[in-house]
Amino acid sequence: MRVFICEHNWEAMLSCIYDAWSSKLGHQNIRLCTSAPEQYSLLDEYVTVSFDRGKAESVMDAVNLKISPQVYSEIAYAAMSSEEDALDTIYRVLILGFAYGPNVLKMVSYKDVARFFEIRRSVGNEAHHFIEFVRFHEIRKSLYVAHIEPKNHIVGALGAHFNDRMPSENWMIIDDVHKESIVQPKDEDFYFKKLSDDEFTRLLCTEEENDEYTDLWKVFFDSIAISERFNPKLQRNLFPIWKRKHAVEFK
Amino acid sequence: MYEISQDLSLDKKLEILSDAAKYDVACTSSGSDRRGQKGMLGNSCAAGICHSFAADGRCISLLKILMTNHCVYDCKYCKNRRSNDIERATFTPREICTLTTEFYKRNYIEGLFLSSGVIESPDYTMEKMCETLRLLRTEYRFNGYIHIKAIPGASSELINSAGLLADRISINMELPTEESLSVLAPNKSVKSIITPMSAITEGIASHRLAIGKDARMERAVINDRLSDTIFSDGRRQNGRIGADNRTEGIKDGKIIESINSAILSNNVKSGGIFLPADPKDTSLKRPFAPAGQSTQMIIGASGESDFDIMSTAQTLYKGLDLKRVFYSAYIPINDDSALPSLETPVPLLREHRLYQADFLLRYYGFKVGELLSEEKPNFEVGVDPKCDWALRHLEDFPVEINKASYDTLIRVPGIGPTSVKRIMSARRYGHVNFAMLKKMGVVLKRAQFFITCDGRMMGNIPIEEKFILNRLTDVDRKTAYDIQNPDNSVQMNLFNDFGLSAGTA
Ligand code: SF4
């Protein structure tokens, strides 16, 4: 078995798909992944693929033209997953896609397509979770920064929502786990940015800045609960403790 | 009463005025779909977004506050009533705007829920509230969700202004009969509530017609599949909300009569009526309360039966096209001879049963008359209203999953709108069996007593009321206990029961 390994970013993944495809080893004899295995096997051969614009673009075009733009955006979305088999599953779905066309995502009885949807759904759920529970902190006059710690690389999936919500503010969302961010300058388009260690350390402490509205929010949060209906278990079911890390009302 | 000077700090005001607003149940931000815009702050998402959950487990989606808790009225059940000696405060319009926009930018909330005690007069209060919303929509360029509570007795012009500034308007019915209103809310009358309510209904319908939509609000899609629901008359009529939507013959309570007569008198007027609103608000070019109208009734402060309450709710859905009716278990805060004593437990289970019944009206095609009657005016404690109905109609069961219609399937306990849809689409490709039902989200521990798959039941079950009742109450007992005693148990979530996502309104 030959294992193709690449970095976890979309262009590198596309390049990796290109190399795997053109290796002509037979689909059953290869595997793709975005992280080095915990334990190398002597029977497998490992190849590291790095980003190559030409290769990435040709996969991009092939998927868009020969399958469909919808399928392309679905796989790009699912690629934000941190699941170990995410890239490999995408590869398998593409094999089916090139054979059967744009209906590939309806073929849920195929195990790769079913797995693809599981991955897609868990990315979607996590993105939705942060749409609800991201908390921005004003660090300087009219500059809002939020920190999140997601399992998947979903910070990119939050851009469109918050851009629509506040297009005319300066804000950024930082993924502390993967050191990725989404940045929106006032009245401009938002963009994705990988953070350098230096940038990351400087941004790490924004939650310590004093923001008077955090305190007001806590006042509101406490007084809006009806004590006669006190129900911490329900609260915990709906908002589990592990999800509360950056929710300032619980600090 | 304390006379509070206006230099109370902002956090103190926020504490007082959110505490005073917390008994209002509606906090959903759903029903409006609006994209953001450059230069503005905010959008609105039809499904609604929750941003946190308070210690009572209720979702926080909106900044829920009163403009002031001063009140010239003396509703017996209310903490803010004139005769109570409590701390009072009033927000300035700018304070409300700043709190809303600053909270919004931090992603704490989806918008504002603004209610108020009555200062000077209903019109004066409503005018102040509109002024605040106008400032928020214009100078503060706020484009997120706003729910405004209209003041009973306020004029139609002001109601119309409020409708143009907000996404949802509501007026609390509070009590389902004239009698208890006159005892518990002596300054309010059925007329002072129903008149603005029907003005809102008119405003919404007119604006919907003007932009080419059906006059009546959208309802859950499942209703289009069912042959006869509380919404179907209005659909077929596809036009004005009229006399045909009166609820007849279920109950001769005064409120229902007055709703009916309000509908009739509106129907006499012809065509789309636009009430003259403040031209400033008309020029904002906003749709009129796109998320519709809602109301709330207090449960357990007065002697009404579940039948009274649900009949009123159905009349409001049918007659005035309300989007939602909320039920709020009475929490004894005032010691008053007209009210239940302070030790009375909060009727959480009863509230839960009413919500379940409300879902049956809005998603299952049930009508109140099928669930309750003069002879059986209250829901069972032990089983939910749908099981209760099924147990009284055992002659209709079991139903064959592979043959039954939408109307029949939706009435099977343990089967909800989503699973009906899945069953129907799976049937096109082959036969459905019990294992598949389980995957589709059917709750077999309830449904098993009422269904067959290809002629066979899941176990050897006698179709016998007593037997099934015992089995079902076993299923329900823990849940029922948990709901009434939230402190020491995990409360079931209503939305889980029905397989619906939270925030559905
Ligand atoms: S009008 Fe009645 S319910 Fe409303 S604040 Fe005043 S006393 Fe309370």
Short mmCIF file of N, CA and C in Angstrom, two decimals, chain A residues 128 130-138 141-142 144 160-169 187-189 211-221 223-235 237-239 247-250, chain B residues 10-11 14-15 18-19 22-23 34-43 49-58 60 62-65 98-99 102-110 329 331 333 346 348 351 486-491 493:
data_model
loop_
_atom_site.label_atom_id
_atom_site.label_comp_id
_atom_site.label_asym_id
_atom_site.label_seq_id
_atom_site.Cartn_x
_atom_site.Cartn_y
_atom_site.Cartn_z
N HIS A 128 -22.09 25.10 12.93
CA HIS A 128 -23.31 25.70 13.46
C HIS A 128 -23.17 26.03 14.96
N PHE A 130 -20.56 26.92 16.50
CA PHE A 130 -19.81 28.15 16.73
C PHE A 130 -20.55 29.40 16.26
N ILE A 131 -21.44 29.22 15.29
CA ILE A 131 -22.27 30.36 14.90
C ILE A 131 -23.07 30.82 16.12
N GLU A 132 -23.47 29.87 16.93
CA GLU A 132 -24.24 30.22 18.14
C GLU A 132 -23.36 30.73 19.27
N PHE A 133 -22.20 30.06 19.47
CA PHE A 133 -21.49 30.29 20.73
C PHE A 133 -20.16 31.02 20.63
N VAL A 134 -19.77 31.46 19.43
CA VAL A 134 -18.59 32.33 19.34
C VAL A 134 -18.87 33.58 20.17
N ARG A 135 -17.86 34.04 20.91
CA ARG A 135 -18.02 35.30 21.64
C ARG A 135 -16.93 36.26 21.23
N PHE A 136 -17.33 37.43 20.73
CA PHE A 136 -16.35 38.43 20.37
C PHE A 136 -16.03 39.30 21.58
N HIS A 137 -14.82 39.80 21.56
CA HIS A 137 -14.31 40.60 22.65
C HIS A 137 -13.79 41.89 22.02
N GLU A 138 -14.18 43.03 22.54
CA GLU A 138 -13.67 44.28 21.94
C GLU A 138 -12.31 44.57 22.55
N LYS A 141 -11.01 50.07 20.48
CA LYS A 141 -12.25 50.66 20.02
C LYS A 141 -12.65 50.04 18.67
N SER A 142 -13.78 49.40 18.64
CA SER A 142 -14.33 48.83 17.42
C SER A 142 -13.46 47.78 16.73
N TYR A 144 -13.12 43.67 17.09
CA TYR A 144 -13.71 42.54 17.81
C TYR A 144 -12.97 41.24 17.48
N ALA A 160 -18.66 33.42 6.05
CA ALA A 160 -19.82 33.94 5.33
C ALA A 160 -20.91 34.40 6.28
N HIS A 161 -21.14 33.62 7.34
CA HIS A 161 -22.20 33.98 8.27
C HIS A 161 -21.92 35.32 8.97
N PHE A 162 -20.70 35.44 9.50
CA PHE A 162 -20.41 36.66 10.25
C PHE A 162 -20.19 37.86 9.34
N ASN A 163 -19.78 37.59 8.11
CA ASN A 163 -19.67 38.69 7.15
C ASN A 163 -21.06 39.25 6.86
N ASP A 164 -22.05 38.36 6.73
CA ASP A 164 -23.41 38.82 6.47
C ASP A 164 -23.96 39.54 7.70
N ARG A 165 -23.58 39.04 8.86
CA ARG A 165 -24.09 39.59 10.12
C ARG A 165 -23.50 40.95 10.43
N MET A 166 -22.20 41.11 10.27
CA MET A 166 -21.62 42.42 10.54
C MET A 166 -20.55 42.82 9.52
N PRO A 167 -21.03 43.20 8.33
CA PRO A 167 -20.11 43.54 7.24
C PRO A 167 -19.34 44.82 7.50
N SER A 168 -19.86 45.68 8.33
CA SER A 168 -19.22 46.98 8.50
C SER A 168 -18.55 47.13 9.86
N GLU A 169 -18.02 46.03 10.38
CA GLU A 169 -17.21 46.09 11.61
C GLU A 169 -15.87 45.44 11.30
N ASP A 187 -16.16 46.88 6.03
CA ASP A 187 -16.62 47.14 4.67
C ASP A 187 -15.83 46.46 3.56
N GLU A 188 -14.96 45.55 3.93
CA GLU A 188 -14.22 44.83 2.88
C GLU A 188 -14.57 43.35 2.91
N ASP A 189 -13.96 42.59 1.98
CA ASP A 189 -14.18 41.15 1.99
C ASP A 189 -13.38 40.52 3.12
N ASP A 211 -13.46 44.41 28.80
CA ASP A 211 -14.56 44.79 27.91
C ASP A 211 -15.80 44.95 28.80
N GLU A 212 -16.26 46.18 28.96
CA GLU A 212 -17.33 46.42 29.94
C GLU A 212 -18.62 45.66 29.60
N TYR A 213 -18.82 45.37 28.31
CA TYR A 213 -20.07 44.71 27.94
C TYR A 213 -20.09 43.24 28.35
N THR A 214 -18.90 42.67 28.56
CA THR A 214 -18.84 41.32 29.09
C THR A 214 -19.51 41.28 30.46
N ASP A 215 -19.22 42.27 31.28
CA ASP A 215 -19.82 42.30 32.61
C ASP A 215 -21.32 42.53 32.55
N LEU A 216 -21.73 43.41 31.64
CA LEU A 216 -23.17 43.66 31.50
C LEU A 216 -23.88 42.39 31.03
N TRP A 217 -23.24 41.68 30.14
CA TRP A 217 -23.81 40.43 29.64
C TRP A 217 -23.99 39.43 30.77
N LYS A 218 -23.02 39.39 31.68
CA LYS A 218 -23.13 38.47 32.82
C LYS A 218 -24.29 38.87 33.72
N VAL A 219 -24.45 40.16 33.92
CA VAL A 219 -25.58 40.64 34.73
C VAL A 219 -26.89 40.15 34.11
N PHE A 220 -26.98 40.34 32.81
CA PHE A 220 -28.20 39.92 32.10
C PHE A 220 -28.40 38.41 32.18
N PHE A 221 -27.32 37.69 31.92
CA PHE A 221 -27.38 36.23 31.91
C PHE A 221 -27.90 35.68 33.25
N SER A 223 -29.69 37.42 35.61
CA SER A 223 -31.01 37.87 36.07
C SER A 223 -32.14 37.37 35.18
N ILE A 224 -31.82 36.86 33.99
CA ILE A 224 -32.89 36.42 33.09
C ILE A 224 -33.39 35.01 33.45
N ALA A 225 -32.64 34.28 34.26
CA ALA A 225 -33.08 32.93 34.65
C ALA A 225 -34.15 33.02 35.73
N ILE A 226 -35.16 32.18 35.63
CA ILE A 226 -36.22 32.15 36.63
C ILE A 226 -35.85 31.13 37.71
N SER A 227 -35.65 31.62 38.94
CA SER A 227 -35.12 30.71 39.96
C SER A 227 -36.09 29.58 40.28
N GLU A 228 -37.42 29.86 40.16
CA GLU A 228 -38.40 28.82 40.44
C GLU A 228 -38.34 27.69 39.42
N ARG A 229 -37.69 27.93 38.30
CA ARG A 229 -37.58 26.90 37.28
C ARG A 229 -36.15 26.39 37.14
N PHE A 230 -35.34 26.68 38.13
CA PHE A 230 -33.93 26.33 38.12
C PHE A 230 -33.73 24.89 37.62
N ASN A 231 -32.93 24.69 36.63
CA ASN A 231 -32.81 23.37 36.02
C ASN A 231 -31.44 23.20 35.36
N PRO A 232 -30.41 23.07 36.20
CA PRO A 232 -29.06 23.01 35.65
C PRO A 232 -28.82 21.80 34.77
N LYS A 233 -29.58 20.74 34.98
CA LYS A 233 -29.36 19.56 34.15
C LYS A 233 -29.82 19.81 32.73
N LEU A 234 -30.95 20.48 32.60
CA LEU A 234 -31.42 20.83 31.26
C LEU A 234 -30.41 21.78 30.60
N GLN A 235 -29.94 22.73 31.39
CA GLN A 235 -28.96 23.68 30.88
C GLN A 235 -27.72 22.94 30.37
N ASN A 237 -27.58 19.77 29.40
CA ASN A 237 -27.89 19.01 28.18
C ASN A 237 -27.79 19.87 26.95
N LEU A 238 -28.32 21.09 27.07
CA LEU A 238 -28.40 21.96 25.90
C LEU A 238 -27.08 22.68 25.63
N PHE A 239 -26.32 22.91 26.68
CA PHE A 239 -25.06 23.64 26.54
C PHE A 239 -24.01 22.93 27.40
N ALA A 247 -17.29 30.87 26.34
CA ALA A 247 -18.55 31.57 26.60
C ALA A 247 -18.39 32.37 27.89
N VAL A 248 -18.19 33.68 27.74
CA VAL A 248 -17.82 34.52 28.87
C VAL A 248 -18.81 34.50 30.02
N GLU A 249 -20.09 34.19 29.71
CA GLU A 249 -21.09 34.21 30.78
C GLU A 249 -20.85 33.13 31.83
N PHE A 250 -20.01 32.13 31.50
CA PHE A 250 -19.75 31.07 32.48
C PHE A 250 -18.44 31.28 33.23
N LEU B 10 -25.99 51.75 34.61
CA LEU B 10 -26.54 50.94 33.54
C LEU B 10 -26.68 49.47 33.95
N ASP B 11 -25.69 48.96 34.69
CA ASP B 11 -25.82 47.55 35.04
C ASP B 11 -26.93 47.30 36.05
N LEU B 14 -30.08 47.34 34.03
CA LEU B 14 -30.17 46.10 33.26
C LEU B 14 -30.63 44.95 34.16
N GLU B 15 -30.09 44.95 35.36
CA GLU B 15 -30.47 43.89 36.29
C GLU B 15 -31.97 43.96 36.61
N SER B 18 -34.22 43.38 33.24
CA SER B 18 -34.26 42.05 32.64
C SER B 18 -34.92 41.09 33.62
N ASP B 19 -34.69 41.31 34.90
CA ASP B 19 -35.37 40.51 35.90
C ASP B 19 -36.88 40.66 35.76
N LYS B 22 -38.30 38.66 32.65
CA LYS B 22 -37.97 37.25 32.44
C LYS B 22 -39.17 36.32 32.39
N TYR B 23 -40.32 36.78 32.90
CA TYR B 23 -41.47 35.88 32.90
C TYR B 23 -42.12 35.74 31.53
N ARG B 34 -33.51 37.46 6.56
CA ARG B 34 -33.10 38.74 5.99
C ARG B 34 -31.60 38.78 5.89
N ARG B 35 -31.08 39.05 4.70
CA ARG B 35 -29.64 39.15 4.52
C ARG B 35 -29.12 40.43 5.16
N GLY B 36 -27.82 40.41 5.48
CA GLY B 36 -27.19 41.62 5.98
C GLY B 36 -26.96 42.61 4.86
N GLN B 37 -26.47 43.78 5.24
CA GLN B 37 -26.27 44.83 4.26
C GLN B 37 -25.07 45.64 4.68
N LYS B 38 -24.26 46.05 3.73
CA LYS B 38 -23.12 46.91 4.08
C LYS B 38 -23.61 48.18 4.74
N GLY B 39 -22.91 48.61 5.77
CA GLY B 39 -23.30 49.83 6.44
C GLY B 39 -24.30 49.58 7.56
N MET B 40 -24.88 48.38 7.59
CA MET B 40 -25.84 48.06 8.65
C MET B 40 -25.25 47.00 9.56
N LEU B 41 -25.91 46.80 10.68
CA LEU B 41 -25.48 45.76 11.60
C LEU B 41 -26.61 44.74 11.71
N GLY B 42 -26.31 43.50 11.25
CA GLY B 42 -27.27 42.46 11.55
C GLY B 42 -28.00 41.86 10.36
N ASN B 43 -28.41 40.61 10.57
CA ASN B 43 -29.25 39.92 9.62
C ASN B 43 -30.25 39.11 10.42
N ILE B 49 -31.58 31.59 16.06
CA ILE B 49 -30.30 31.12 16.61
C ILE B 49 -30.31 31.35 18.12
N CYS B 50 -29.96 30.29 18.87
CA CYS B 50 -29.82 30.42 20.32
C CYS B 50 -28.40 30.82 20.62
N HIS B 51 -28.18 31.68 21.58
CA HIS B 51 -26.80 32.05 21.89
C HIS B 51 -26.32 31.56 23.23
N SER B 52 -27.25 31.22 24.11
CA SER B 52 -26.82 30.63 25.36
C SER B 52 -28.03 29.97 26.01
N PHE B 53 -27.79 29.32 27.15
CA PHE B 53 -28.89 28.73 27.90
C PHE B 53 -28.75 29.16 29.35
N ALA B 54 -29.80 29.75 29.89
CA ALA B 54 -29.77 30.26 31.26
C ALA B 54 -29.89 29.11 32.26
N ALA B 55 -29.75 29.44 33.53
CA ALA B 55 -29.74 28.41 34.57
C ALA B 55 -31.06 27.65 34.67
N ASP B 56 -32.14 28.19 34.07
CA ASP B 56 -33.40 27.46 34.07
C ASP B 56 -33.53 26.62 32.80
N GLY B 57 -32.45 26.57 32.00
CA GLY B 57 -32.46 25.73 30.81
C GLY B 57 -33.16 26.37 29.62
N ARG B 58 -33.62 27.62 29.79
CA ARG B 58 -34.28 28.26 28.65
C ARG B 58 -33.25 28.91 27.74
N ILE B 60 -31.41 31.53 25.36
CA ILE B 60 -31.29 32.98 25.28
C ILE B 60 -30.95 33.35 23.85
N LEU B 62 -32.53 36.56 22.56
CA LEU B 62 -32.75 38.00 22.44
C LEU B 62 -32.43 38.70 23.76
N LEU B 63 -32.07 39.97 23.66
CA LEU B 63 -31.93 40.80 24.85
C LEU B 63 -33.35 41.11 25.30
N LYS B 64 -33.80 40.39 26.34
CA LYS B 64 -35.20 40.50 26.76
C LYS B 64 -35.29 41.47 27.93
N ILE B 65 -35.85 42.65 27.70
CA ILE B 65 -35.91 43.67 28.74
C ILE B 65 -37.23 44.43 28.70
N THR B 98 -27.74 51.06 22.63
CA THR B 98 -26.34 50.70 22.84
C THR B 98 -26.22 49.26 23.32
N LEU B 99 -27.03 48.89 24.30
CA LEU B 99 -26.96 47.52 24.79
C LEU B 99 -27.24 46.52 23.67
N GLU B 102 -24.23 46.61 21.04
CA GLU B 102 -22.97 46.11 21.60
C GLU B 102 -23.06 44.61 21.92
N PHE B 103 -24.18 44.16 22.46
CA PHE B 103 -24.36 42.72 22.70
C PHE B 103 -24.35 41.96 21.37
N TYR B 104 -25.00 42.57 20.40
CA TYR B 104 -25.10 41.91 19.10
C TYR B 104 -23.73 41.71 18.47
N LYS B 105 -22.89 42.74 18.56
CA LYS B 105 -21.56 42.65 17.94
C LYS B 105 -20.69 41.60 18.62
N ARG B 106 -20.99 41.28 19.85
CA ARG B 106 -20.22 40.26 20.56
C ARG B 106 -20.81 38.87 20.38
N ASN B 107 -21.86 38.80 19.54
CA ASN B 107 -22.53 37.51 19.27
C ASN B 107 -23.19 36.91 20.51
N TYR B 108 -23.66 37.80 21.41
CA TYR B 108 -24.40 37.32 22.59
C TYR B 108 -25.86 37.06 22.23
N ILE B 109 -26.37 37.83 21.27
CA ILE B 109 -27.81 37.82 21.00
C ILE B 109 -28.11 37.94 19.51
N GLU B 110 -29.34 37.63 19.15
CA GLU B 110 -29.81 37.82 17.78
C GLU B 110 -30.58 39.13 17.63
N ALA B 329 -46.30 28.77 32.76
CA ALA B 329 -46.73 28.27 34.05
C ALA B 329 -46.66 29.39 35.08
N ILE B 331 -46.02 31.50 38.18
CA ILE B 331 -45.10 31.45 39.31
C ILE B 331 -45.61 32.41 40.36
N ILE B 333 -45.72 35.04 42.71
CA ILE B 333 -44.79 36.01 43.24
C ILE B 333 -45.51 37.01 44.15
N VAL B 346 -45.17 25.40 40.85
CA VAL B 346 -45.29 25.88 39.47
C VAL B 346 -45.77 24.73 38.58
N LEU B 348 -45.45 22.96 35.98
CA LEU B 348 -44.59 22.74 34.82
C LEU B 348 -45.08 21.61 33.93
N GLU B 351 -48.01 22.83 31.89
CA GLU B 351 -47.50 23.67 30.82
C GLU B 351 -46.96 22.81 29.68
N PRO B 486 -37.82 19.69 38.14
CA PRO B 486 -36.61 19.87 37.34
C PRO B 486 -35.33 19.84 38.17
N ASP B 487 -35.44 20.18 39.43
CA ASP B 487 -34.24 20.31 40.24
C ASP B 487 -33.42 19.04 40.35
N ASN B 488 -34.14 17.92 40.53
CA ASN B 488 -33.39 16.71 40.80
C ASN B 488 -33.45 15.67 39.69
N SER B 489 -33.60 16.13 38.48
CA SER B 489 -33.66 15.14 37.40
C SER B 489 -33.38 15.82 36.07
N VAL B 490 -33.20 15.01 35.09
CA VAL B 490 -32.96 15.53 33.76
C VAL B 490 -34.29 15.79 33.09
N GLN B 491 -34.55 17.02 32.71
CA GLN B 491 -35.83 17.30 32.07
C GLN B 491 -35.79 16.91 30.61
N ASN B 493 -36.64 17.29 26.85
CA ASN B 493 -36.82 18.47 26.04
C ASN B 493 -38.01 18.24 25.12
#
